[in-house]
PDB file of C-alpha atoms in Angstrom:
ATOM      1  CA  MET A  85    -139.568  28.788  50.983  1.00  0.00           C
ATOM      2  CA  ASN A  86    -138.465  26.473  48.244  1.00  0.00           C
ATOM      3  CA  ILE A  87    -137.096  23.230  49.582  1.00  0.00           C
ATOM      4  CA  ASN A  88    -135.721  22.207  46.053  1.00  0.00           C
ATOM      5  CA  LYS A  89    -133.790  25.467  45.663  1.00  0.00           C
ATOM      6  CA  ASP A  90    -130.400  24.605  44.081  1.00  0.00           C
ATOM      7  CA  CYS A  91    -130.244  21.033  45.292  1.00  0.00           C
ATOM      8  CA  GLY A  92    -131.730  17.455  44.699  1.00  0.00           C
ATOM      9  CA  SER A  93    -133.290  16.093  41.667  1.00  0.00           C
ATOM     10  CA  MET A  94    -134.153  19.595  40.337  1.00  0.00           C
ATOM     11  CA  HIS A  95    -130.699  20.647  40.234  1.00  0.00           C
ATOM     12  CA  PRO A  96    -128.208  17.512  39.698  1.00  0.00           C
ATOM     13  CA  ASN A  97    -125.192  19.319  38.944  1.00  0.00           C
ATOM     14  CA  LEU A  98    -123.426  18.953  42.099  1.00  0.00           C
ATOM     15  CA  LEU A  99    -124.569  15.434  42.509  1.00  0.00           C
ATOM     16  CA  CYS A 100    -122.846  14.657  39.270  1.00  0.00           C
ATOM     17  CA  GLN A 101    -119.624  16.482  40.274  1.00  0.00           C
ATOM     18  CA  LYS A 102    -119.345  14.588  43.405  1.00  0.00           C
ATOM     19  CA  ILE A 103    -119.829  11.278  41.948  1.00  0.00           C
ATOM     20  CA  TRP A 104    -116.810  12.124  39.751  1.00  0.00           C
ATOM     21  CA  GLU A 105    -114.779  13.541  42.711  1.00  0.00           C
ATOM     22  CA  HIS A 106    -115.342  10.741  44.978  1.00  0.00           C
ATOM     23  CA  ARG A 107    -115.298   7.990  42.299  1.00  0.00           C
ATOM     24  CA  ALA A 108    -118.437   6.688  43.303  1.00  0.00           C
ATOM     25  CA  ASP A 109    -120.144   3.889  41.523  1.00  0.00           C
ATOM     26  CA  ALA A 110    -123.507   6.000  41.265  1.00  0.00           C
ATOM     27  CA  GLY A 111    -125.566   8.689  42.964  1.00  0.00           C
ATOM     28  CA  LEU A 112    -129.244   9.316  43.805  1.00  0.00           C
ATOM     29  CA  ALA A 113    -130.932  12.600  44.439  1.00  0.00           C
ATOM     30  CA  HIS A 114    -134.367  13.037  45.650  1.00  0.00           C
ATOM     31  CA  ASP A 115    -136.482  16.319  45.603  1.00  0.00           C
ATOM     32  CA  GLY A 116    -137.341  17.786  48.935  1.00  0.00           C
ATOM     33  CA  ASP A 117    -140.440  15.598  49.473  1.00  0.00           C
ATOM     34  CA  ALA A 118    -138.888  12.575  47.924  1.00  0.00           C
ATOM     35  CA  ASP A 119    -141.469  12.025  45.141  1.00  0.00           C
ATOM     36  CA  ARG A 120    -138.902  12.298  42.343  1.00  0.00           C
ATOM     37  CA  VAL A 121    -135.670  10.606  42.193  1.00  0.00           C
ATOM     38  CA  LEU A 122    -132.654  10.701  39.737  1.00  0.00           C
ATOM     39  CA  LEU A 123    -129.837   8.468  39.221  1.00  0.00           C
ATOM     40  CA  ALA A 124    -126.269   9.206  37.854  1.00  0.00           C
ATOM     41  CA  ASP A 125    -123.895   6.607  36.954  1.00  0.00           C
ATOM     42  CA  GLU A 126    -120.168   6.238  37.743  1.00  0.00           C
ATOM     43  CA  THR A 127    -119.126   8.960  35.221  1.00  0.00           C
ATOM     44  CA  GLY A 128    -121.729  11.395  36.585  1.00  0.00           C
ATOM     45  CA  LYS A 129    -123.918  11.022  33.535  1.00  0.00           C
ATOM     46  CA  LEU A 130    -127.653  11.041  34.412  1.00  0.00           C
ATOM     47  CA  VAL A 131    -129.502   8.028  33.695  1.00  0.00           C
ATOM     48  CA  ASP A 132    -132.946   8.087  31.854  1.00  0.00           C
ATOM     49  CA  GLY A 133    -135.918   7.222  34.110  1.00  0.00           C
ATOM     50  CA  ASP A 134    -137.244   4.980  31.550  1.00  0.00           C
ATOM     51  CA  ASP A 135    -134.112   2.844  31.816  1.00  0.00           C
ATOM     52  CA  ILE A 136    -134.429   2.740  35.372  1.00  0.00           C
ATOM     53  CA  MET A 137    -138.130   1.435  35.114  1.00  0.00           C
ATOM     54  CA  ALA A 138    -136.873  -0.972  32.738  1.00  0.00           C
ATOM     55  CA  VAL A 139    -134.114  -2.466  34.828  1.00  0.00           C
ATOM     56  CA  ALA A 140    -136.756  -2.506  37.802  1.00  0.00           C
ATOM     57  CA  ALA A 141    -139.084  -4.394  35.744  1.00  0.00           C
ATOM     58  CA  LEU A 142    -136.612  -6.877  34.573  1.00  0.00           C
ATOM     59  CA  ASP A 143    -135.380  -7.440  38.205  1.00  0.00           C
ATOM     60  CA  LEU A 144    -139.049  -8.046  39.263  1.00  0.00           C
ATOM     61  CA  LEU A 145    -139.794 -10.388  36.470  1.00  0.00           C
ATOM     62  CA  ALA A 146    -136.727 -12.299  37.307  1.00  0.00           C
ATOM     63  CA  GLY A 147    -137.516 -12.603  40.868  1.00  0.00           C
ATOM     64  CA  THR A 148    -141.222 -13.762  40.097  1.00  0.00           C
ATOM     65  CA  ARG A 149    -139.646 -16.543  37.726  1.00  0.00           C
ATOM     66  CA  SER A 150    -137.194 -17.627  40.390  1.00  0.00           C
ATOM     67  CA  ARG A 151    -139.988 -17.812  43.058  1.00  0.00           C
ATOM     68  CA  LYS A 152    -142.210 -19.844  40.725  1.00  0.00           C
ATOM     69  CA  ARG A 153    -139.314 -22.492  40.172  1.00  0.00           C
ATOM     70  CA  ARG A 154    -138.659 -22.753  43.820  1.00  0.00           C
ATOM     71  CA  SER A 155    -142.293 -23.441  44.707  1.00  0.00           C
ATOM     72  CA  SER A 156    -143.035 -25.876  41.873  1.00  0.00           C
ATOM     73  CA  PRO A 157    -143.055 -29.526  42.896  1.00  0.00           C
ATOM     74  CA  ARG A 158    -140.150 -31.569  41.878  1.00  0.00           C
TER      75      ARG A 158
END
């Protein structure tokens, strides 16, 4: 049995098509055991994993800076 057969992150074509059809803002697809994820933008174009990691890192860094500012004495 192949839990990834013709679906999820291994075959993102349907995801990209549905984003376009439903005018969704984005779409996510996991593989069968959820150790992989793909992101597609509002046009159905796949987003590179390195770009996802960069956005996540910048968000984490911004949150760290924000917490430091809130916790410092005034």
